Amino acid sequence: MSKKIILISSDGQSFEVDEAVARECGTIKNAIEDKCTDNGIPLANVTSATLAKVIEYCKKHVEAAAKASAGDKDIYGSNEDIELKTWDDDFVKVDQPLLFDIILAANYLDVPGLLDLTCQTVADMMRGKTPDEIRTIFHIKKDYTPEEEAAVREENAWAFM
Amino acid sequence: MASRKVVGTGVRDLISSLPDEVLGNILSLVPTKLAASTSVLSKRWKHSLSLVNILDFDDSMLFYPNKVTDLPRTCFFDFVDNTLALLVNSQVKKFTLKCRHNLDTSRVDRWIRTVLERGILELHLTSHEDHCIDSEFFTSKTLINLTLSHGFYLEEGGCLPNGSVFFPALKTLTLIATGYGADYMFDALISGCPVLEELFIRYGDGPHGSDWIMVVSGQSIKRLTISSGFSTEELEFDRTSVLFQTPSLLFLDYSGYVQEHYTVDFSSLLEARLDLRLWESPIESNFDYENDVDVDGFGDATILVLGLSNVTTLHLSSHSLEVLHSCCSFIPLFSNLTDLSFESDEKQGWQVLPVLLKNSPILETLVIKSLVHKVTAKCGDMCACILKNKEEEECCLWRCQVKVLDIRGYGGSCKELKQMGHFFKKLKRLEIVKVGVQQESNNNGEYLRVTNDLMKLPRVSSKCHIQFYAAHR
C-alpha cells in the first residue's frame, strides 16, 4: 500500500496522490525527504486547474515507466514510446493561459519532462514565423519607437532577412 | 508573480512575463536566427538572444526568400560572430551549423575552435561545399556528441591532436556522406574517441559518400548503424573486404551491397538488422532468377552471417533473404534466436526460410512484413504457393516453436489467405496471431470480409487466438 501525499493548491483545493507520483516533482521530492509533509504540502503558486494537469502528467509518466521496465520490448522498438508521445501531444493541446500556467508550475515544482514538453510546444508555435506573426499569436504589444526598432534591426541584420 | 500586460480586448501577453531562464529554454529550441529576431518584439525581448544556450545556424534560412536583398554575404558570418561574442560568458551546450552557400573558411575554423574551447557538449556540422577541418585543434574534453556531414571532413595526413586523442568524452559520432575512402584519418578519429558508444555512418549516396573505408574498429562501441545509399554508380571493385572489429557491440544495423570478404568480431551482439543487396550490373545480370540456379555471383556473406549467429533478435530485409540464399555457403545455427522478423516483396523469394527456421530451435516470435513474395520451387514447405506431395512430416514449420506470429500488412488476397491457412495448419505452438490489416479508407465491408475469412481457417493449435489491428503502409 503506497503512501499518499496531499498537495494543496493556491485556491485551497486538496489533491491526494501516490508518493511515487508526487516524487516526479523535484521540489516535492525534497519536501518528502525533509519530512515536512504531514499536513499536506501547500503550493501557493499553483492553482487547482493547473495542479490537476501537472498531477495527470506525472501519473501517466509513472505508469509508463513501470510498464516499460516490466513488459518485454517489442521487436520493432517499443510501441509504448509512440503511445506515450501521442499522449503527450494531446496533453498539451490546451489554450495559452493554461499552457503558460503549466510551464510556470513545471518550473516551480521542478518537473523536467513536463517543462521540456511545454517549452517545446511554445517553441513549435514560434517556428517559421516572422516577428509580426509572433506578436499576433502571443498578443505582444510593440513598445519601440520607429528609431529604436530600426537600431535593433540593424544590430543583427541577418536575423531579419 | 510579475504583472501581466493587458492588450486591447483583454487577451493577455503571457509569454513576455515568463522568467528569463524559462524564456531561454524556449528560445534555445528554435533556430538562432528566430531567437535573435525576437529582439524586435518589444523592449522586454531586447536581450532575448543572450538567454539561449543552444545555437543553431542555417545560412539558407530566410524569412523572405523572394525579397531581393543587397545585403552582403558577410552578413551571415557577422551574425554568427556577434552571437558568439554576445554569449562569451554563457555555457553554450550545443552548436549546429548548416551551410549551403560559400564558406568563409577562416571564420568557420575560428567558430569551431571557439566553441570547442568553451566546453561545448554537442557539435553538428553540415556543409554543401567542402571544408577541411584543422584536425590538430579538433579536440575537446567535454564533447559528447559530434556530427560531420557532407562537406566537413578531416584531411588525410593532417596533424593529430595531443596524444592522438580527439574527444575523450565522446559517446556518439555521426558521419554522413563524408567520403572517408581508403584513409587512416577515419580510423584515427575512431581510435581517438576511447569511450565511443554509438557510431552512425551514412555512405554510398554519390560523390561525397561514394567511399567508406569499410572498416570499423572500436573496443567500446555498443551501437553501430551503417547505412548505404545504394548508389547505382559503378562501384570500385578494388575494395571488397569489410572488417568489423567491435567486441562490445550490442546492436548492429547494417545495409550495403554484399562484398567478397568479411572479418567480424561480434562477440557481444544481441540484435541485428540486415539489408544486404546484390550488386546488379546494369549491363548484364549474373543471376539466373528464372531457374533459380545458384550462379557464381559477386559476394560471400557466409562469415558475416556466422558472426551474427548468437543474436537473440534478427531483422532481415527482403533483399537480405535473397542474399542469404545465394551468397552463403551455409546458414549457421542460431541457437539464441527468439525473435525473427523479415520483409518480403514480389521480387524476392523465401528460399532461405526453411533452413533458417530449422536452424532457430528456440524461436518464439515471428514477424512478417507482407506475405507477398516471389514464387520459387525452393520456398519449400514454408509457403503454400506450390502444391506439395503429402510429406508433411518434413515440413519446417512442424518443429517450429513459434508462439507469436505478427503479420504486418495483410492485404486479404487469395494467395495470402492460403498462406495464413498453411501457417495455422502447421504451427503447433501458436498462441497469438496478430494481423495488421491494410485498410482502404472507409471500406469496412472489405475489412470484415478479410477478418472473417481468417477467423474461419482451421487452426492446429488449440490455444491460438487472433488479434487484428490497422496497418499503415
Tab-separated table of C-alpha atoms in Angstrom, chain B residues 30-360:
chain	number	residue	atom	x	y	z
B	30	VAL	CA	14.204	27.421	-32.075
B	31	PRO	CA	16.768	28.314	-34.756
B	32	THR	CA	19.124	31.019	-33.517
B	33	LYS	CA	18.014	33.334	-36.294
B	34	LEU	CA	14.470	33.229	-34.947
B	35	ALA	CA	15.669	33.716	-31.376
B	36	ALA	CA	17.639	36.783	-32.462
B	37	SER	CA	14.685	38.222	-34.360
B	38	THR	CA	12.572	38.228	-31.189
B	39	SER	CA	14.645	41.189	-30.020
B	40	VAL	CA	12.305	43.360	-32.040
B	41	LEU	CA	9.075	42.096	-30.445
B	42	SER	CA	9.113	44.520	-27.522
B	43	LYS	CA	11.551	46.052	-25.068
B	44	ARG	CA	11.332	43.057	-22.751
B	45	TRP	CA	12.762	40.961	-25.567
B	46	LYS	CA	15.683	43.232	-26.455
B	47	HIS	CA	18.309	40.928	-24.943
B	48	SER	CA	16.497	37.639	-25.525
B	49	LEU	CA	19.339	36.226	-27.610
B	50	SER	CA	21.655	36.302	-24.594
B	51	LEU	CA	19.359	33.811	-22.832
B	52	VAL	CA	19.921	30.899	-25.215
B	53	ASN	CA	22.272	28.014	-24.521
B	54	ILE	CA	21.827	26.188	-27.823
B	55	LEU	CA	22.969	27.675	-31.108
B	56	ASP	CA	21.574	26.558	-34.444
B	57	PHE	CA	22.737	28.425	-37.551
B	58	ASP	CA	21.437	27.663	-41.027
B	59	ASP	CA	22.567	30.060	-43.725
B	60	SER	CA	19.782	29.093	-46.082
B	61	MET	CA	17.023	30.079	-43.658
B	62	LEU	CA	15.299	33.148	-44.984
B	63	PHE	CA	12.096	34.773	-43.754
B	64	TYR	CA	11.617	36.455	-47.106
B	65	PRO	CA	13.172	34.247	-49.783
B	66	ASN	CA	11.634	36.180	-52.636
B	67	LYS	CA	12.750	39.569	-51.435
B	68	VAL	CA	15.792	40.778	-53.287
B	69	THR	CA	18.418	41.849	-50.830
B	70	ASP	CA	21.552	43.827	-51.379
B	71	LEU	CA	22.994	42.904	-48.016
B	72	PRO	CA	26.429	41.377	-48.473
B	73	ARG	CA	27.156	37.704	-47.991
B	74	THR	CA	29.280	38.546	-44.942
B	75	CYS	CA	26.038	39.357	-43.154
B	76	PHE	CA	25.595	35.731	-42.080
B	77	PHE	CA	29.179	35.410	-40.886
B	78	ASP	CA	28.888	38.672	-38.940
B	79	PHE	CA	25.739	37.344	-37.305
B	80	VAL	CA	27.482	34.211	-36.075
B	81	ASP	CA	30.495	36.209	-34.863
B	82	ASN	CA	28.232	38.651	-32.991
B	83	THR	CA	26.250	35.878	-31.379
B	84	LEU	CA	29.349	34.058	-30.190
B	85	ALA	CA	30.715	37.317	-28.800
B	86	LEU	CA	27.418	38.004	-27.013
B	87	LEU	CA	27.487	34.588	-25.358
B	88	VAL	CA	31.151	34.639	-24.387
B	89	ASN	CA	30.343	34.079	-20.723
B	90	SER	CA	27.430	31.706	-21.214
B	91	GLN	CA	27.568	27.958	-21.082
B	92	VAL	CA	26.648	27.079	-24.669
B	93	LYS	CA	25.705	23.432	-24.730
B	94	LYS	CA	25.155	22.752	-28.393
B	95	PHE	CA	26.300	24.275	-31.695
B	96	THR	CA	24.796	23.352	-35.060
B	97	LEU	CA	25.974	24.833	-38.339
B	98	LYS	CA	24.443	24.207	-41.750
B	99	CYS	CA	25.983	25.969	-44.711
B	100	ARG	CA	24.530	25.780	-48.181
B	101	HIS	CA	26.435	28.664	-49.664
B	102	ASN	CA	30.065	29.676	-49.966
B	103	LEU	CA	32.086	29.402	-46.826
B	104	ASP	CA	34.418	31.905	-45.307
B	105	THR	CA	36.790	29.156	-44.272
B	106	SER	CA	38.896	31.097	-41.787
B	107	ARG	CA	35.811	32.286	-39.915
B	108	VAL	CA	34.347	28.789	-39.819
B	109	ASP	CA	37.625	27.452	-38.405
B	110	ARG	CA	37.545	30.144	-35.736
B	111	TRP	CA	33.971	29.299	-34.757
B	112	ILE	CA	34.787	25.627	-34.381
B	113	ARG	CA	37.807	26.350	-32.246
B	114	THR	CA	35.899	28.864	-30.156
B	115	VAL	CA	33.009	26.580	-29.270
B	116	LEU	CA	35.303	23.641	-28.589
B	117	GLU	CA	37.349	25.769	-26.216
B	118	ARG	CA	34.202	26.896	-24.414
B	119	GLY	CA	33.299	23.420	-23.233
B	120	ILE	CA	30.531	22.577	-25.623
B	121	LEU	CA	28.670	19.240	-25.348
B	122	GLU	CA	27.345	18.770	-28.887
B	123	LEU	CA	28.635	19.863	-32.272
B	124	HIS	CA	26.848	19.287	-35.580
B	125	LEU	CA	28.406	20.493	-38.840
B	126	THR	CA	26.980	20.243	-42.356
B	127	SER	CA	28.215	21.952	-45.454
B	128	HIS	CA	27.313	21.887	-49.111
B	129	GLU	CA	30.865	22.860	-50.019
B	130	ASP	CA	33.994	21.065	-48.931
B	131	HIS	CA	35.563	22.351	-45.758
B	132	CYS	CA	38.650	20.738	-44.344
B	133	ILE	CA	38.761	20.919	-40.556
B	134	ASP	CA	42.044	21.639	-38.854
B	135	SER	CA	42.499	18.299	-37.152
B	136	GLU	CA	45.250	19.359	-34.759
B	137	PHE	CA	42.864	21.619	-32.833
B	138	PHE	CA	39.793	19.458	-33.333
B	139	THR	CA	39.648	18.318	-29.743
B	140	SER	CA	37.610	18.885	-26.593
B	141	LYS	CA	37.365	17.304	-23.153
B	142	THR	CA	33.633	17.930	-22.896
B	143	LEU	CA	32.175	16.978	-26.289
B	144	ILE	CA	29.809	14.027	-26.103
B	145	ASN	CA	28.026	14.174	-29.477
B	146	LEU	CA	29.541	15.044	-32.883
B	147	THR	CA	28.144	15.090	-36.412
B	148	LEU	CA	30.190	15.691	-39.548
B	149	SER	CA	28.070	15.793	-42.647
B	150	HIS	CA	28.763	16.151	-46.357
B	151	GLY	CA	31.422	18.824	-46.903
B	152	PHE	CA	33.037	18.747	-43.460
B	153	TYR	CA	35.990	16.378	-43.241
B	154	LEU	CA	39.422	15.848	-41.769
B	155	GLU	CA	42.373	15.946	-44.113
B	156	GLU	CA	44.257	12.707	-44.632
B	157	GLY	CA	47.791	13.149	-43.352
B	158	GLY	CA	46.847	16.067	-41.115
B	159	CYS	CA	48.298	16.523	-37.639
B	160	LEU	CA	46.529	14.769	-34.831
B	161	PRO	CA	45.721	16.485	-31.561
B	162	ASN	CA	47.840	15.901	-28.485
B	163	GLY	CA	48.321	12.214	-27.717
B	164	SER	CA	46.145	11.289	-30.720
B	165	VAL	CA	43.106	11.797	-28.529
B	166	PHE	CA	40.380	13.751	-30.286
B	167	PHE	CA	37.426	13.564	-27.912
B	168	PRO	CA	37.957	11.667	-24.655
B	169	ALA	CA	34.291	12.047	-23.612
B	170	LEU	CA	32.584	11.455	-26.972
B	171	LYS	CA	29.763	8.930	-26.813
B	172	THR	CA	28.012	9.472	-30.156
B	173	LEU	CA	29.562	10.069	-33.574
B	174	THR	CA	27.633	10.568	-36.803
B	175	LEU	CA	29.350	10.697	-40.193
B	176	ILE	CA	27.065	11.419	-43.136
B	177	ALA	CA	28.390	11.230	-46.664
B	178	THR	CA	31.770	12.472	-45.545
B	179	GLY	CA	33.534	10.240	-48.059
B	180	TYR	CA	36.217	8.641	-45.928
B	181	GLY	CA	37.717	6.394	-48.547
B	182	ALA	CA	40.950	4.482	-48.056
B	183	ASP	CA	42.133	6.754	-45.322
B	184	TYR	CA	43.607	6.361	-41.918
B	185	MET	CA	42.192	9.618	-40.587
B	186	PHE	CA	38.840	7.895	-40.202
B	187	ASP	CA	40.476	5.188	-38.148
B	188	ALA	CA	42.457	7.773	-36.165
B	189	LEU	CA	39.249	9.621	-35.372
B	190	ILE	CA	37.501	6.485	-34.086
B	191	SER	CA	40.531	5.416	-32.055
B	192	GLY	CA	40.818	8.962	-30.747
B	193	CYS	CA	37.403	8.598	-29.098
B	194	PRO	CA	38.110	5.951	-26.477
B	195	VAL	CA	34.620	5.827	-24.892
B	196	LEU	CA	32.619	5.955	-28.113
B	197	GLU	CA	29.371	4.036	-27.745
B	198	GLU	CA	27.278	4.877	-30.750
B	199	LEU	CA	28.519	5.250	-34.326
B	200	PHE	CA	26.347	6.136	-37.279
B	201	ILE	CA	27.764	6.119	-40.821
B	202	ARG	CA	25.882	7.037	-43.969
B	203	TYR	CA	27.662	6.360	-47.264
B	204	GLY	CA	27.068	5.436	-50.896
B	205	ASP	CA	24.956	8.401	-51.928
B	206	GLY	CA	27.124	9.638	-54.770
B	207	PRO	CA	30.261	11.742	-54.974
B	208	HIS	CA	30.651	12.713	-51.328
B	209	GLY	CA	29.557	9.453	-49.874
B	210	SER	CA	30.789	7.064	-52.501
B	211	ASP	CA	33.610	5.765	-50.413
B	212	TRP	CA	33.730	4.333	-47.000
B	213	ILE	CA	36.807	2.575	-45.781
B	214	MET	CA	34.628	-0.435	-44.818
B	215	VAL	CA	36.482	-0.866	-41.581
B	216	VAL	CA	35.091	-0.195	-38.147
B	217	SER	CA	37.388	-0.896	-35.259
B	218	GLY	CA	36.291	0.252	-31.810
B	219	GLN	CA	36.533	-1.534	-28.476
B	220	SER	CA	33.828	0.493	-26.739
B	221	ILE	CA	31.195	0.737	-29.478
B	222	LYS	CA	27.812	-0.646	-28.418
B	223	ARG	CA	25.529	0.525	-31.238
B	224	LEU	CA	26.562	0.666	-34.878
B	225	THR	CA	24.478	1.797	-37.827
B	226	ILE	CA	25.971	1.625	-41.303
B	227	SER	CA	23.505	2.908	-43.837
B	228	SER	CA	24.090	2.699	-47.556
B	229	GLY	CA	22.501	4.898	-50.177
B	230	PHE	CA	22.897	2.015	-52.652
B	231	SER	CA	24.258	4.353	-55.265
B	232	THR	CA	23.966	2.833	-58.715
B	233	GLU	CA	27.177	4.435	-59.867
B	234	GLU	CA	29.860	1.967	-60.806
B	235	LEU	CA	31.390	0.517	-57.683
B	236	GLU	CA	35.098	0.442	-57.124
B	237	PHE	CA	35.777	-3.241	-57.015
B	238	ASP	CA	39.284	-2.818	-55.686
B	239	ARG	CA	37.872	-2.584	-52.198
B	240	THR	CA	35.902	-5.693	-51.446
B	241	SER	CA	36.766	-6.553	-47.853
B	242	VAL	CA	34.810	-5.500	-44.817
B	243	LEU	CA	36.199	-5.533	-41.282
B	244	PHE	CA	34.145	-5.106	-38.122
B	245	GLN	CA	36.314	-5.225	-35.009
B	246	THR	CA	33.640	-4.422	-32.422
B	247	PRO	CA	33.722	-6.845	-29.481
B	248	SER	CA	31.388	-4.753	-27.276
B	249	LEU	CA	28.735	-4.285	-29.925
B	250	LEU	CA	25.173	-4.996	-28.782
B	251	PHE	CA	23.157	-3.653	-31.705
B	252	LEU	CA	24.015	-3.617	-35.415
B	253	ASP	CA	22.070	-2.075	-38.276
B	254	TYR	CA	23.946	-2.705	-41.498
B	255	SER	CA	22.971	-2.036	-45.068
B	256	GLY	CA	25.152	-2.326	-48.128
B	257	TYR	CA	25.990	-4.364	-51.194
B	258	VAL	CA	27.381	-7.809	-50.494
B	259	GLN	CA	31.175	-7.828	-50.528
B	260	GLU	CA	33.633	-10.637	-51.104
B	261	HIS	CA	35.338	-10.898	-47.728
B	262	TYR	CA	34.163	-10.242	-44.216
B	263	THR	CA	36.127	-10.329	-40.976
B	264	VAL	CA	33.998	-9.763	-37.914
B	265	ASP	CA	34.131	-9.749	-34.149
B	266	PHE	CA	30.583	-9.572	-32.850
B	267	SER	CA	31.125	-11.464	-29.636
B	268	SER	CA	28.569	-9.434	-27.600
B	269	LEU	CA	25.969	-8.838	-30.290
B	270	LEU	CA	22.324	-9.200	-29.259
B	271	GLU	CA	20.335	-7.653	-32.089
B	272	ALA	CA	20.986	-7.199	-35.800
B	273	ARG	CA	19.138	-5.555	-38.684
B	274	LEU	CA	20.425	-6.501	-42.083
B	275	ASP	CA	19.740	-5.072	-45.527
B	276	LEU	CA	22.243	-6.703	-47.852
B	277	ARG	CA	21.792	-6.388	-51.564
B	278	LEU	CA	23.297	-7.942	-54.625
B	279	TRP	CA	25.066	-5.572	-56.897
B	280	GLU	CA	23.278	-5.780	-60.203
B	281	SER	CA	25.290	-4.613	-63.110
B	282	PRO	CA	23.012	-2.581	-65.357
B	283	ILE	CA	24.556	-4.243	-68.375
B	284	GLU	CA	24.056	-7.891	-67.689
B	285	SER	CA	22.671	-9.908	-64.872
B	286	ASN	CA	24.763	-12.691	-63.392
B	287	PHE	CA	21.829	-14.360	-61.789
B	288	ASP	CA	19.553	-16.863	-63.362
B	289	TYR	CA	16.411	-15.900	-61.460
B	290	GLU	CA	14.125	-17.803	-63.803
B	291	ASN	CA	15.519	-21.193	-62.929
B	292	ASP	CA	16.706	-20.162	-59.506
B	293	VAL	CA	20.102	-21.603	-60.168
B	294	ASP	CA	22.945	-20.526	-57.946
B	295	VAL	CA	25.250	-18.862	-60.391
B	296	ASP	CA	28.617	-17.667	-59.196
B	297	GLY	CA	27.919	-14.122	-58.212
B	298	PHE	CA	29.765	-11.333	-56.555
B	299	GLY	CA	29.942	-11.628	-52.816
B	300	ASP	CA	30.158	-14.077	-49.984
B	301	ALA	CA	28.285	-13.271	-46.814
B	302	THR	CA	28.925	-16.564	-45.022
B	303	ILE	CA	31.350	-15.181	-42.421
B	304	LEU	CA	29.168	-12.150	-41.781
B	305	VAL	CA	26.095	-14.268	-41.125
B	306	LEU	CA	28.135	-16.663	-38.986
B	307	GLY	CA	29.234	-13.677	-36.924
B	308	LEU	CA	25.593	-12.814	-36.305
B	309	SER	CA	24.595	-16.290	-35.218
B	310	ASN	CA	24.478	-15.566	-31.464
B	311	VAL	CA	21.887	-12.789	-31.615
B	312	THR	CA	18.547	-13.033	-29.880
B	313	THR	CA	16.793	-10.709	-32.340
B	314	LEU	CA	17.228	-10.548	-36.117
B	315	HIS	CA	15.565	-8.385	-38.788
B	316	LEU	CA	16.068	-9.134	-42.455
B	317	SER	CA	15.066	-7.020	-45.426
B	318	SER	CA	13.584	-8.758	-48.451
B	319	HIS	CA	16.873	-8.367	-50.314
B	320	SER	CA	18.730	-9.983	-47.439
B	321	LEU	CA	16.614	-13.110	-47.828
B	322	GLU	CA	17.890	-13.416	-51.376
B	323	VAL	CA	21.484	-12.730	-50.322
B	324	LEU	CA	21.386	-15.330	-47.552
B	325	HIS	CA	20.142	-17.820	-50.092
B	326	SER	CA	22.652	-17.126	-52.845
B	327	CYS	CA	25.722	-15.736	-51.094
B	328	CYS	CA	26.114	-18.010	-48.102
B	329	SER	CA	27.692	-21.424	-48.387
B	330	PHE	CA	25.785	-22.487	-45.291
B	331	ILE	CA	23.361	-20.994	-42.765
B	332	PRO	CA	24.689	-21.358	-39.206
B	333	LEU	CA	22.765	-22.454	-36.147
B	334	PHE	CA	21.060	-19.502	-34.463
B	335	SER	CA	20.978	-21.052	-31.024
B	336	ASN	CA	19.863	-17.908	-29.139
B	337	LEU	CA	17.409	-16.515	-31.656
B	338	THR	CA	13.975	-15.866	-30.140
B	339	ASP	CA	12.700	-13.019	-32.342
B	340	LEU	CA	12.909	-13.066	-36.119
B	341	SER	CA	11.370	-10.529	-38.437
B	342	PHE	CA	11.630	-10.192	-42.164
B	343	GLU	CA	10.109	-8.233	-45.010
B	344	SER	CA	9.077	-9.587	-48.346
B	345	ASP	CA	8.094	-8.224	-51.688
B	346	GLU	CA	7.257	-9.742	-55.052
B	347	LYS	CA	10.848	-9.587	-56.307
B	348	GLN	CA	12.469	-11.734	-53.627
B	349	GLY	CA	11.782	-15.340	-52.758
B	350	TRP	CA	11.584	-17.208	-49.471
B	351	GLN	CA	14.118	-19.879	-50.365
B	352	VAL	CA	16.298	-19.358	-47.317
B	353	LEU	CA	13.469	-19.528	-44.798
B	354	PRO	CA	13.092	-23.303	-44.409
B	355	VAL	CA	16.721	-23.716	-43.373
B	356	LEU	CA	16.675	-20.525	-41.305
B	357	LEU	CA	13.684	-21.769	-39.329
B	358	LYS	CA	15.182	-25.224	-38.911
B	359	ASN	CA	18.332	-23.576	-37.539
B	360	SER	CA	16.449	-21.477	-34.996
